[in-house]
mmCIF file of C-alpha atoms in Angstrom:
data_model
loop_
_atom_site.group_PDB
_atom_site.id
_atom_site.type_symbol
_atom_site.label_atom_id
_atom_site.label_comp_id
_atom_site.label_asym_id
_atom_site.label_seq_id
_atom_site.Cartn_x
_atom_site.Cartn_y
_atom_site.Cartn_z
ATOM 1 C CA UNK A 1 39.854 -85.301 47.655
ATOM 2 C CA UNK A 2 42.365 -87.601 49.330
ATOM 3 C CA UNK A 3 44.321 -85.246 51.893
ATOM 4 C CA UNK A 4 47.623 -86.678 51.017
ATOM 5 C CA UNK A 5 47.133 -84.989 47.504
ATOM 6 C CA UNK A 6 46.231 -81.676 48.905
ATOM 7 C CA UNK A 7 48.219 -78.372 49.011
ATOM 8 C CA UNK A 8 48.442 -76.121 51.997
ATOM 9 C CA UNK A 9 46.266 -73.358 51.736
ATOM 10 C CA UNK A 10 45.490 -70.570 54.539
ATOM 11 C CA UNK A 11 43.054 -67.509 54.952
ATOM 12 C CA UNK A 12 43.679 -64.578 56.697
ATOM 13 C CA UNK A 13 40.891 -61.518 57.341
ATOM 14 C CA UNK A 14 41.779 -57.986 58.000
ATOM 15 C CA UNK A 15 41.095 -58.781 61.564
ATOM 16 C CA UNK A 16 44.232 -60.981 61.641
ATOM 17 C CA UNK A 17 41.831 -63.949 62.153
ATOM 18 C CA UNK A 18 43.626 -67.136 60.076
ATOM 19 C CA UNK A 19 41.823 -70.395 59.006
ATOM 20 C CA UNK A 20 44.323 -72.707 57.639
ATOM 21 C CA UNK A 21 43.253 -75.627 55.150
ATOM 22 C CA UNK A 22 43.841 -77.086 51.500
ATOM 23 C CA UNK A 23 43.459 -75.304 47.943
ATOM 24 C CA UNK A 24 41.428 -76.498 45.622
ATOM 25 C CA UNK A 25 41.215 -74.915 42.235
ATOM 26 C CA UNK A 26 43.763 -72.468 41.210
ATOM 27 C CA UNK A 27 47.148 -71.810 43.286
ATOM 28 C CA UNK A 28 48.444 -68.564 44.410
ATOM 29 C CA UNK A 29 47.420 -65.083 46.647
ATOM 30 C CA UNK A 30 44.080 -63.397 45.909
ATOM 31 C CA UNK A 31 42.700 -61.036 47.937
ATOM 32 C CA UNK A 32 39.016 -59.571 48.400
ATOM 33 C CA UNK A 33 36.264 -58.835 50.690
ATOM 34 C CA UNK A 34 34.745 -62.056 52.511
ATOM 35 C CA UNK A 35 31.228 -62.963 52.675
ATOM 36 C CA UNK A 36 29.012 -65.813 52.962
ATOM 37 C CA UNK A 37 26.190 -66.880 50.953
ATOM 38 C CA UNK A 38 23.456 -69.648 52.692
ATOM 39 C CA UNK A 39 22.233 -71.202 49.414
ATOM 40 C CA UNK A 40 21.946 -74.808 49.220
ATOM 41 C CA UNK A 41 21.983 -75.145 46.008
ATOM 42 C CA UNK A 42 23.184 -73.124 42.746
ATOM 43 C CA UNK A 43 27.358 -72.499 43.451
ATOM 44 C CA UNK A 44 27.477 -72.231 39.749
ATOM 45 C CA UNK A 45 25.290 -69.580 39.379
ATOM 46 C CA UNK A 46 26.775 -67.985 42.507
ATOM 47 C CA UNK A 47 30.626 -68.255 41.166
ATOM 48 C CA UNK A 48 29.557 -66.706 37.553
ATOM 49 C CA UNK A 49 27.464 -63.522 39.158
ATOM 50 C CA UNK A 50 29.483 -60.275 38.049
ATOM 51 C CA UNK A 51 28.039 -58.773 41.319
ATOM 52 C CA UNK A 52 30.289 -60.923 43.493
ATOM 53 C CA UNK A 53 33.406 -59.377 41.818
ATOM 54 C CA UNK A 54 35.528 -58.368 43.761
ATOM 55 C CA UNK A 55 34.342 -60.517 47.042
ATOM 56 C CA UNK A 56 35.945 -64.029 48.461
ATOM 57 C CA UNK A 57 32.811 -66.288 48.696
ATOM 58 C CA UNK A 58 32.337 -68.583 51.647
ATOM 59 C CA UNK A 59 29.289 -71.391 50.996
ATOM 60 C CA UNK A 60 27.761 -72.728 54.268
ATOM 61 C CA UNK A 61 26.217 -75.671 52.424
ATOM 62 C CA UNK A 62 29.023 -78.131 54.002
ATOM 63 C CA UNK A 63 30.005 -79.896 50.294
ATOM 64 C CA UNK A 64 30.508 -78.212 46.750
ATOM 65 C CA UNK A 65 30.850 -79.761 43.829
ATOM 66 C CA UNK A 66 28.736 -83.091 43.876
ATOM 67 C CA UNK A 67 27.235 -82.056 40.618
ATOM 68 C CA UNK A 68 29.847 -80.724 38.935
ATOM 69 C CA UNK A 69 29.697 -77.812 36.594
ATOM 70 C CA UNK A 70 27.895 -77.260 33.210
ATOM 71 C CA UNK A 71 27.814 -74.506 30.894
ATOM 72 C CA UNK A 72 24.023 -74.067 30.599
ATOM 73 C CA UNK A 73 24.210 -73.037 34.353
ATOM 74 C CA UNK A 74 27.111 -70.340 33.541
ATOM 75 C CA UNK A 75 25.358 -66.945 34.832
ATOM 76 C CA UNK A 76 28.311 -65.124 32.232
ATOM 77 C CA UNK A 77 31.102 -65.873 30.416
ATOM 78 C CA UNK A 78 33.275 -66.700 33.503
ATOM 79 C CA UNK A 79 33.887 -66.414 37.699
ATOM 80 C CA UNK A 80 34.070 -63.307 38.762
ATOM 81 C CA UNK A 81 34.235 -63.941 42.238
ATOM 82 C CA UNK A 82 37.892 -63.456 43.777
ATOM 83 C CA UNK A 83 38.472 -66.521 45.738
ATOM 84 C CA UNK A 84 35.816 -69.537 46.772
ATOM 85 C CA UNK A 85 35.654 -70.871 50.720
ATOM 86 C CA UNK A 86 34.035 -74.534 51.732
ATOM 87 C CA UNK A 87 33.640 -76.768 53.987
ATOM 88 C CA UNK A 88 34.419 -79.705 51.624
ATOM 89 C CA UNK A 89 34.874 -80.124 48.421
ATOM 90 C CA UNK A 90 33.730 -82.826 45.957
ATOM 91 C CA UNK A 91 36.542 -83.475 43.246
ATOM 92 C CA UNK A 92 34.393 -86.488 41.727
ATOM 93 C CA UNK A 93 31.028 -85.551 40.661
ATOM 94 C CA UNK A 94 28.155 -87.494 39.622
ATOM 95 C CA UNK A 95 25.467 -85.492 37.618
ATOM 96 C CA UNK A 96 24.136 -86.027 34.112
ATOM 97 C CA UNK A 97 24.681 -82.765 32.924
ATOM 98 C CA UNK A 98 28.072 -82.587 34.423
ATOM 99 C CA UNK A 99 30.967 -81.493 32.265
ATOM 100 C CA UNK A 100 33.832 -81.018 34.785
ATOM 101 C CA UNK A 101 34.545 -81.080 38.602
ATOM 102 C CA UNK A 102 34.448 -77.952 40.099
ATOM 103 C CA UNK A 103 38.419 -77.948 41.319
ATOM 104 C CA UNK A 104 39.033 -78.244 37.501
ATOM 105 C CA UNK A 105 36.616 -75.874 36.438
ATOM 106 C CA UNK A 106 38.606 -72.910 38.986
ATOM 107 C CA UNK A 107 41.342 -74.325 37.743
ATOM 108 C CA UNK A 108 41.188 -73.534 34.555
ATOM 109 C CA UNK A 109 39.541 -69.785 35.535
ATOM 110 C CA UNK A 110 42.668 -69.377 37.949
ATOM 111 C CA UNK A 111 40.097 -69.040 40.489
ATOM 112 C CA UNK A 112 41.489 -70.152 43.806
ATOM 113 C CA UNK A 113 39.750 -71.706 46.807
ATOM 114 C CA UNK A 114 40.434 -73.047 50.061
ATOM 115 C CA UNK A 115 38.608 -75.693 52.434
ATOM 116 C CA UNK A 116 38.794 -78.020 55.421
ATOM 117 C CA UNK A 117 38.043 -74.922 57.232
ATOM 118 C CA UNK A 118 35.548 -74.560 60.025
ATOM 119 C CA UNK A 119 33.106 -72.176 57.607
ATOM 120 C CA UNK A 120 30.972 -71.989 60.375
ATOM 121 C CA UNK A 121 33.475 -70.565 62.837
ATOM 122 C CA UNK A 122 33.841 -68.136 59.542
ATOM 123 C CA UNK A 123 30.338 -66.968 59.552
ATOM 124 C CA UNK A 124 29.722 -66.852 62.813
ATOM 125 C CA UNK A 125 32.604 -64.121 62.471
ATOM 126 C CA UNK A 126 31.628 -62.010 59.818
ATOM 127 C CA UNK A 127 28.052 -62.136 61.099
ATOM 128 C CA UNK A 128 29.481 -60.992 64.367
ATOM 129 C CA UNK A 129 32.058 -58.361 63.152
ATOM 130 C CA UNK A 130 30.766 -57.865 59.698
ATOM 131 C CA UNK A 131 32.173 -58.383 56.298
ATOM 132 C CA UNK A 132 36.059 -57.450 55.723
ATOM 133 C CA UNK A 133 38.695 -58.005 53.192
ATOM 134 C CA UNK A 134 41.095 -61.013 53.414
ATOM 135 C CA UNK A 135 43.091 -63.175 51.372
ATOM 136 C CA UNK A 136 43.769 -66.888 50.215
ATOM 137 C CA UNK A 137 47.448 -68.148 49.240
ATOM 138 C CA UNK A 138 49.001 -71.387 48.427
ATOM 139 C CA UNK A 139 52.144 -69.659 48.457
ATOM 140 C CA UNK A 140 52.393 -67.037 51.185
ATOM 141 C CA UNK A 141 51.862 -69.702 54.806
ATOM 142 C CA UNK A 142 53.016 -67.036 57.299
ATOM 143 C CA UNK A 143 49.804 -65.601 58.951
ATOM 144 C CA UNK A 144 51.510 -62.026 59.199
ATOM 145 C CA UNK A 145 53.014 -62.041 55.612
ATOM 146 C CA UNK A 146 49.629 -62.631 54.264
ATOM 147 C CA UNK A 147 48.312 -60.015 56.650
ATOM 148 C CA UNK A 148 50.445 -57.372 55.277
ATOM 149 C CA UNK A 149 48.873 -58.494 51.704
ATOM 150 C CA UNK A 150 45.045 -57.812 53.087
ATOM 151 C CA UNK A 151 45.978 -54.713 54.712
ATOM 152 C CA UNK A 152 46.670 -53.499 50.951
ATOM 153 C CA UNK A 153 43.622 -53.920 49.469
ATOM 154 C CA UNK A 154 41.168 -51.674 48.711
ATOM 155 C CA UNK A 155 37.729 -51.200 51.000
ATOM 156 C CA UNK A 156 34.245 -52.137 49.144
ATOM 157 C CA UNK A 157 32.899 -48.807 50.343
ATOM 158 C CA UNK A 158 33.362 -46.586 47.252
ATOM 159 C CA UNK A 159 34.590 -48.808 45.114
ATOM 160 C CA UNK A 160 33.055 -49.150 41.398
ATOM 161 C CA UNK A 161 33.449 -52.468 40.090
ATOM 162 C CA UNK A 162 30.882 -52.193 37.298
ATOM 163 C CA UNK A 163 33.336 -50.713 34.830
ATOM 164 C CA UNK A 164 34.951 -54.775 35.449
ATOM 165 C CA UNK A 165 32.071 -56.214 34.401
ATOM 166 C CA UNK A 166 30.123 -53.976 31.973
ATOM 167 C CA UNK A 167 29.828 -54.994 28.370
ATOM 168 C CA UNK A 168 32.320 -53.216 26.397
ATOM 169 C CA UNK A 169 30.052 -52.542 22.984
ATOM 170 C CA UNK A 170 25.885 -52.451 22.628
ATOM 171 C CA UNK A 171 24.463 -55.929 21.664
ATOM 172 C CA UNK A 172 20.602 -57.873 21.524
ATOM 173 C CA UNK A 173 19.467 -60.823 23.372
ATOM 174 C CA UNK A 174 16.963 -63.144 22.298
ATOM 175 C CA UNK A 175 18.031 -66.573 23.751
ATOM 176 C CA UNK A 176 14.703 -67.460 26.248
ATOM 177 C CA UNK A 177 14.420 -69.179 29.167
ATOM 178 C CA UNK A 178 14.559 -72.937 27.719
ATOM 179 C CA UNK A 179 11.474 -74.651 27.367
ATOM 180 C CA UNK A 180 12.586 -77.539 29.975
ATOM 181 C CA UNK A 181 13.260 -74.924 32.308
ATOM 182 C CA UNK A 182 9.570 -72.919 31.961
ATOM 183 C CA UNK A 183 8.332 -72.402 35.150
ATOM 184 C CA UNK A 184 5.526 -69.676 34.173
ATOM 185 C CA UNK A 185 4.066 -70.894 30.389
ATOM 186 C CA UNK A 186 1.002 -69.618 31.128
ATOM 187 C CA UNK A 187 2.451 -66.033 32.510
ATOM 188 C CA UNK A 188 4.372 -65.851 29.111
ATOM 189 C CA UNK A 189 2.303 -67.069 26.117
ATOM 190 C CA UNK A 190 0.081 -63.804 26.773
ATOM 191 C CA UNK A 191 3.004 -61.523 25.908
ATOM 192 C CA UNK A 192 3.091 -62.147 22.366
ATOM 193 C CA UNK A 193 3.915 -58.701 21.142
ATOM 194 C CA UNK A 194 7.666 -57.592 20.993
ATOM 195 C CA UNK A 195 8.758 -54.599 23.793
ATOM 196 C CA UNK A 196 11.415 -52.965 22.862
ATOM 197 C CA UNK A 197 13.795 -52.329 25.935
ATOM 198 C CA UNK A 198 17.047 -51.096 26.645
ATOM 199 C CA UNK A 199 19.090 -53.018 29.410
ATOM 200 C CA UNK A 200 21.844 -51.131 31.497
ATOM 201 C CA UNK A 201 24.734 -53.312 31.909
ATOM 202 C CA UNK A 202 26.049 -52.680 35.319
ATOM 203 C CA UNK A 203 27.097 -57.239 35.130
ATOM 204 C CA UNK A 204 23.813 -58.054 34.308
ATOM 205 C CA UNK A 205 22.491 -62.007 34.547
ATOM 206 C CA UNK A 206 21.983 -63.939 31.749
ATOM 207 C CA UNK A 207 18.805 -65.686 33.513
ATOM 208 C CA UNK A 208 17.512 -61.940 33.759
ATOM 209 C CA UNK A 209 17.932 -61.611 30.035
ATOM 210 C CA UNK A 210 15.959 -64.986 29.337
ATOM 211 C CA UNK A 211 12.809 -63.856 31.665
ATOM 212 C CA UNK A 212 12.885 -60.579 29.943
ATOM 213 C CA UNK A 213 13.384 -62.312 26.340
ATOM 214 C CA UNK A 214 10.348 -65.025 27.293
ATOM 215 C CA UNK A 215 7.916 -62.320 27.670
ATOM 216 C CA UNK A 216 8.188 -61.056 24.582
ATOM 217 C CA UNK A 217 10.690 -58.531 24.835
ATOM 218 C CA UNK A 218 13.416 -57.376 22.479
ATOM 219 C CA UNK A 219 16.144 -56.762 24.347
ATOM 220 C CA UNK A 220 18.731 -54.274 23.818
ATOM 221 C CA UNK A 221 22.019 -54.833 26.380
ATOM 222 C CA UNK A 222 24.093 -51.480 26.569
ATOM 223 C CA UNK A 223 27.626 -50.690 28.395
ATOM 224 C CA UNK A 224 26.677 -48.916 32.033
ATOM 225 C CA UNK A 225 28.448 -45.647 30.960
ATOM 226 C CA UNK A 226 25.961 -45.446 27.765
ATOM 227 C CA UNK A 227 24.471 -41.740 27.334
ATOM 228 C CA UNK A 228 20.789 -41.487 28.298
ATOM 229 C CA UNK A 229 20.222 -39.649 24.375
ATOM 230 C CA UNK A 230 22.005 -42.539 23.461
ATOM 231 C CA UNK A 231 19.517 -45.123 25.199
ATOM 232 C CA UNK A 232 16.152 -42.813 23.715
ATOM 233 C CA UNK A 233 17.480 -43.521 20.433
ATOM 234 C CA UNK A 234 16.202 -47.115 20.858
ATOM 235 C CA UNK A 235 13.358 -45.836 20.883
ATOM 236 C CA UNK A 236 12.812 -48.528 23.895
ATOM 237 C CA UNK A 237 9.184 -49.347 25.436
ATOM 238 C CA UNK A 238 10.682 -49.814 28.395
ATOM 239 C CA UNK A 239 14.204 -49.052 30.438
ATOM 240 C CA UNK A 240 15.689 -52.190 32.513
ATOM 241 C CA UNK A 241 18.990 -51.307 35.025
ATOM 242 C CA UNK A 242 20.740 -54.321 36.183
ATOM 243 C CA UNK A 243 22.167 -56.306 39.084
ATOM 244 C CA UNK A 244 26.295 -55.240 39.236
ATOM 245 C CA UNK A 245 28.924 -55.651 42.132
ATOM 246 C CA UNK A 246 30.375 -52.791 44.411
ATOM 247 C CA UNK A 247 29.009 -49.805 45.893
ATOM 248 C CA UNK A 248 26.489 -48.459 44.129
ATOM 249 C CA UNK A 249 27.330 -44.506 45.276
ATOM 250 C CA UNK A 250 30.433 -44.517 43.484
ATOM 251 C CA UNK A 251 28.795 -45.570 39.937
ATOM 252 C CA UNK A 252 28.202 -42.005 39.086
ATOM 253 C CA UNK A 253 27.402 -41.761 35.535
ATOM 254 C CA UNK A 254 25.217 -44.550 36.205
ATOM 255 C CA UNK A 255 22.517 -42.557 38.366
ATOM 256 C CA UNK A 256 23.311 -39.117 36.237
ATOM 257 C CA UNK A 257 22.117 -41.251 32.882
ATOM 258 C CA UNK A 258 19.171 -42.696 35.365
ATOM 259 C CA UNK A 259 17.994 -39.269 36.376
ATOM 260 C CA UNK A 260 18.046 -37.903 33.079
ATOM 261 C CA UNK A 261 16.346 -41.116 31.698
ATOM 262 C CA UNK A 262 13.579 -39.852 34.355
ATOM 263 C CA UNK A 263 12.444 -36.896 32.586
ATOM 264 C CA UNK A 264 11.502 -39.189 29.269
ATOM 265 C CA UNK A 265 8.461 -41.159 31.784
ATOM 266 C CA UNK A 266 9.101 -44.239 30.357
ATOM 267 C CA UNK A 267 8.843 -47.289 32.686
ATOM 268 C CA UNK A 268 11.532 -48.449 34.563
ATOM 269 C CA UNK A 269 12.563 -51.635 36.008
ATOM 270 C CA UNK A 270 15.810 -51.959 38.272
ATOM 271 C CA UNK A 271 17.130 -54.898 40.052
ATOM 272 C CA UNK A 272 19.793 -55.228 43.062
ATOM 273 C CA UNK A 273 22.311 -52.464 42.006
ATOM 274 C CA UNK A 274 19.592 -51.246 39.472
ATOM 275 C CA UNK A 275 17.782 -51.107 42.462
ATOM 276 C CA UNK A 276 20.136 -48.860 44.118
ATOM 277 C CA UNK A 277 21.072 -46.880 41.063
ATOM 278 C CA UNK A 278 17.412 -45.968 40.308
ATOM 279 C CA UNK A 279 16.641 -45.089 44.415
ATOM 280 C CA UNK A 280 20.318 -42.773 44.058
ATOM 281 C CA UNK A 281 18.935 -41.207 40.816
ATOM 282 C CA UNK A 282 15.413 -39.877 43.136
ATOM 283 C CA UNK A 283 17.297 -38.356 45.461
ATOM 284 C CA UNK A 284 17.613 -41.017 48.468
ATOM 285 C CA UNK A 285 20.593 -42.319 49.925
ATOM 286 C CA UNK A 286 22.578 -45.572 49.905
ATOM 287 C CA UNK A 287 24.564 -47.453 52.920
ATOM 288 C CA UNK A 288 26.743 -49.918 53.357
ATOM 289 C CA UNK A 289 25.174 -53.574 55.635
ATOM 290 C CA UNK A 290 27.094 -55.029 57.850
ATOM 291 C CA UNK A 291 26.942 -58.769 56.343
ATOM 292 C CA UNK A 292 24.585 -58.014 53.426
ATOM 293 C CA UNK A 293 22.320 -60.346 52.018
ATOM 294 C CA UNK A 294 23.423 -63.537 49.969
ATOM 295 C CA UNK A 295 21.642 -66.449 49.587
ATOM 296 C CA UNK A 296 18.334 -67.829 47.848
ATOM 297 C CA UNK A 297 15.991 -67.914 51.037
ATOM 298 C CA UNK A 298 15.478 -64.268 51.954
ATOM 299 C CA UNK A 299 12.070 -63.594 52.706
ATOM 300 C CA UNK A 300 10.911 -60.135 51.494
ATOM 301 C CA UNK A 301 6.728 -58.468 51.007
ATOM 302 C CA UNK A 302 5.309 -55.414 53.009
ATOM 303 C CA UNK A 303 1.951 -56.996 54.169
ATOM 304 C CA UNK A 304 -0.625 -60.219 53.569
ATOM 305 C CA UNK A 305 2.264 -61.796 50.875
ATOM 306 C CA UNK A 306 5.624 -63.358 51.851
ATOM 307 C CA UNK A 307 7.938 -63.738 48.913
ATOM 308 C CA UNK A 308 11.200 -65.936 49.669
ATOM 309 C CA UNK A 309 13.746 -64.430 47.241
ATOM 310 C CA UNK A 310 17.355 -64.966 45.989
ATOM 311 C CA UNK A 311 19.833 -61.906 46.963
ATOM 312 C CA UNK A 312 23.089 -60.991 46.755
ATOM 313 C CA UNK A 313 24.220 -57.784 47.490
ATOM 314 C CA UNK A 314 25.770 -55.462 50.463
ATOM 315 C CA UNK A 315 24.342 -52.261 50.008
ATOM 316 C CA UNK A 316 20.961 -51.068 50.927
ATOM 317 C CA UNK A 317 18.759 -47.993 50.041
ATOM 318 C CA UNK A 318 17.890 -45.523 53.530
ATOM 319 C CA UNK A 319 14.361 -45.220 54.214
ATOM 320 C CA UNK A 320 14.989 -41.606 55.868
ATOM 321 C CA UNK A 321 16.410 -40.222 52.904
ATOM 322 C CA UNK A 322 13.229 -41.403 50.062
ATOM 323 C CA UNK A 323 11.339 -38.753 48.700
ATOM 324 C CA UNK A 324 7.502 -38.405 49.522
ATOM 325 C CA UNK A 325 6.986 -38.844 45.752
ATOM 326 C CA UNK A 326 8.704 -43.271 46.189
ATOM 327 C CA UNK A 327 7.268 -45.365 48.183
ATOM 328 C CA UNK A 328 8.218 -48.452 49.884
ATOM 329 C CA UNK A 329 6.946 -52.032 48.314
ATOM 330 C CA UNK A 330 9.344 -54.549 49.933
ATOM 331 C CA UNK A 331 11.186 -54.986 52.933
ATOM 332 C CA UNK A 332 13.736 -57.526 53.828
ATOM 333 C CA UNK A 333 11.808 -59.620 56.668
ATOM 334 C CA UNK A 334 14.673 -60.658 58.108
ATOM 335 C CA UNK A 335 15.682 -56.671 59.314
ATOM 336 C CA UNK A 336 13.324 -54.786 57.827
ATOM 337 C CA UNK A 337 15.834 -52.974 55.586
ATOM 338 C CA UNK A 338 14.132 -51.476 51.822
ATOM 339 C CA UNK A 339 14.044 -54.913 49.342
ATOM 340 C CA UNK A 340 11.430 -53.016 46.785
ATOM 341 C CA UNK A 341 10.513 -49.186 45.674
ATOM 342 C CA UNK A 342 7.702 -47.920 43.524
ATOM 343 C CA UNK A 343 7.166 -44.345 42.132
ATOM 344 C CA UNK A 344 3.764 -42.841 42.672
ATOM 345 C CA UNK A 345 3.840 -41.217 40.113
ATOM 346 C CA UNK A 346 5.929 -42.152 37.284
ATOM 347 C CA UNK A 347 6.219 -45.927 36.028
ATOM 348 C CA UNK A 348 9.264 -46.832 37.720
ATOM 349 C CA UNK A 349 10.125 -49.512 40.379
ATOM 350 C CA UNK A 350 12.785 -51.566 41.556
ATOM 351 C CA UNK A 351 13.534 -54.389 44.008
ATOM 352 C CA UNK A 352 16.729 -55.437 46.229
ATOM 353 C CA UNK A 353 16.934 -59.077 45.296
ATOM 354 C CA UNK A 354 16.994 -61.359 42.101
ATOM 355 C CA UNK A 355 13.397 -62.220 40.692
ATOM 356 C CA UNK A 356 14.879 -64.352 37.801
ATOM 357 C CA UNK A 357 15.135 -67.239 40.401
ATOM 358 C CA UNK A 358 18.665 -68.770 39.573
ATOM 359 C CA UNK A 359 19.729 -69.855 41.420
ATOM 360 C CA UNK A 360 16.455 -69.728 43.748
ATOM 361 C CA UNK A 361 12.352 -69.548 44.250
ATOM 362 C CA UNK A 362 10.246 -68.170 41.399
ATOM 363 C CA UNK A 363 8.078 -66.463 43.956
ATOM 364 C CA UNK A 364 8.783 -63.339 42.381
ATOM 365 C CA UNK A 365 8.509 -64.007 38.450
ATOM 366 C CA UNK A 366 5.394 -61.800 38.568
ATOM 367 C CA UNK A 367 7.921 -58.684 38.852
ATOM 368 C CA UNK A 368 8.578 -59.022 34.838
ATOM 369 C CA UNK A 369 4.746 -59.505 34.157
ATOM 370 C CA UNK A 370 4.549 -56.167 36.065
ATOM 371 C CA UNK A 371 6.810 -54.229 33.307
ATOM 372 C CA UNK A 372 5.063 -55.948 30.593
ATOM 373 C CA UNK A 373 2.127 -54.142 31.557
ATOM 374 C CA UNK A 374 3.482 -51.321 32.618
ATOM 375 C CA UNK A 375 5.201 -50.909 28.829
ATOM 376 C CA UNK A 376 1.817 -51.909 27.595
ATOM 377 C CA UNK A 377 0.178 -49.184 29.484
ATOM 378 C CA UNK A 378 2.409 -46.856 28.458
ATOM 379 C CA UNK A 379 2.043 -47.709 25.058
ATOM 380 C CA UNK A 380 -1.155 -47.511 25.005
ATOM 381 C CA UNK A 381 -1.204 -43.933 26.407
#
């Protein structure tokens, strides 16, 4: 993008730290909590993710946008993310299945970014210091004018952000994971026989929906605040809770409809905030990170199995607080914080990061053969 074309653009963090660079995208003041996500690849898939509502997204990959954007790759029906961060940007892409430039594409979703900032000055901060609100603004130069604007904004601790991205009415999935795209036929074309289950909204992925769809699943999407009598009426095989943005403590009627979907013993498969929600719902605490964990090269297993995993979230489950009755599967191998629970008892489990792969590794496809047999065990019983 030549530089005598660009606009003016500056960042400020809570801190009073202030990058100042160009806008690309949208113009105007958003604010939101910063973070950083170390993915190479996949900024589509990272700018449609409800659980990065809320949250100003800095890439450390030093270009977006050589490939454009497509809507095969959209992860929903829009951005949710508050505000995009790069190095540099790529306003002319060159990619077959390219429909727009990515400028245009937050453009049109009033989506506003800024680069020609040092991002890795950025990260090095919020590494160092930890995540924190800030703001972006085309419009407002003065560092301590758009100060006064951060200061303002609300803290991600305790903040519920799934009622933003929820569906608002009950509907079924079917679409699959396109036959192009197949990266486990031979994991799939065993699962033949339809499993009902019941999905819990809380900005589910529509990549998740495809895995669940390709193995043979009927899926049944429902808003986050649905009744658990509500859910039983499904008469589902088997109960999914999804990935969401926020903190997971403050989605209460979430984890009350969990616990009482405990008491019906039918399996149970959460991911990132379902994840969270289910660990909440058996009686263990949550926390907030200090960075979190965003990116598609997080390395997670317990013992003789590495996994490298996509993830995306700043909460985490506290090992002190689990009950004797959950046990630990995962852990995040980077700082050995809880990436995967299991019930000893009961056919539940849950992970921390984003087995669907997208963007990312399909190390961890296996996870949705494991509640196909689990809801074929418990049919069975």
């Amino acid at each position: 993008m030549p530089l005598k074309d660009a606009q003016p653009a500056l960042l400020v963090l809570a801190d009073g730290t202030a990058y100042r660079g160009w806008s690309f995208g949208a113009t105007g003041t958003t604010l939101g909590e910063v973070v950083f996500n170390t993915g190479m690849t996949g900024y589509q898939e990272v700018l449609t993710d409800p659980s990065y509502c809320g949250q100003i997204v800095t890439f450390t990959y030093p270009e977006l946008g050589n490939t454009g954007v497509n809507l095969d790759d959209e992860e929903s029906d829009r951005p949710y993310v508050k505000g995009a961060i790069a190095r540099n940007i790529c306003s002319l892409p060159s990619n077959w299945r390219s429909t727009e430039s990515l400028p245009d594409y937050l453009k049109q979703h009033n989506i506003i970014g800024i680069y020609g900032i040092d991002t890795r000055s950025l990260t090095r901060k919020l590494r160092g210091f930890g995540a924190m609100n800030g703001g972006i603004s085309t419009e407002i130069l003065e560092e301590n004018q758009l100060l006064e604007k951060v200061k303002q904004a609300p803290n991600m601790s305790g903040l519920n952000l799934v009622r933003e991205v929820t569906t608002a009415s009950t509907y079924e999935w079917s679409d699959t994971t396109p036959d192009l795209w197949e990266f486990n036929p031979e994991g799939i074309k065993n699962n033949a026989q339809k499993y009902t289950v019941v999905a819990i909204d809380f900005g589910v992925k529509r990549n998740i929906l495809r895995r669940l769809a390709s193995y043979g699943c009927r899926v049944i999407v429902v808003p986050a605040n649905t009744p658990s009598e509500e859910i039983l009426r499904h008469n589902p095989d088997g109960i999914f809770l999804s990935n969401g943005p926020g903190d997971p403590s403050a989605v209460t009627e979430g984890v009350e409809t969990a616990k009482q979907l405990l008491t019906a013993g039918k399996p149970m498969f959460g991911i990132c905030m379902g994840h969270q929600i289910l660990g909440l719902s058996l009686g263990a605490q949550t926390y907030k990170l200090k960075f979190g964990h965003r990116g598609l090269n997080q390395p997670a297993g317990l013992s003789q199995k590495v996994e490298i995993t996509s993830q995306n979230h700043g909460f985490a489950i506290s090992g002190e607080s689990l009950d004797p009755q959950v046990e630990v599967t995962h852990l995040n191998l980077n700082d050995k914080t809880i990436a995967g629970l299991r019930h000893k008892e009961l056919p539940i489990f849950s992970v921390q990061y984003h087995p669907e792969a997208s963007p990312g590794p399909h190390d961890a496809d296996y996870l949705f053969e494991n509640f196909i047999q689990a809801m074929e065990n418990y049919r069975a019983a």
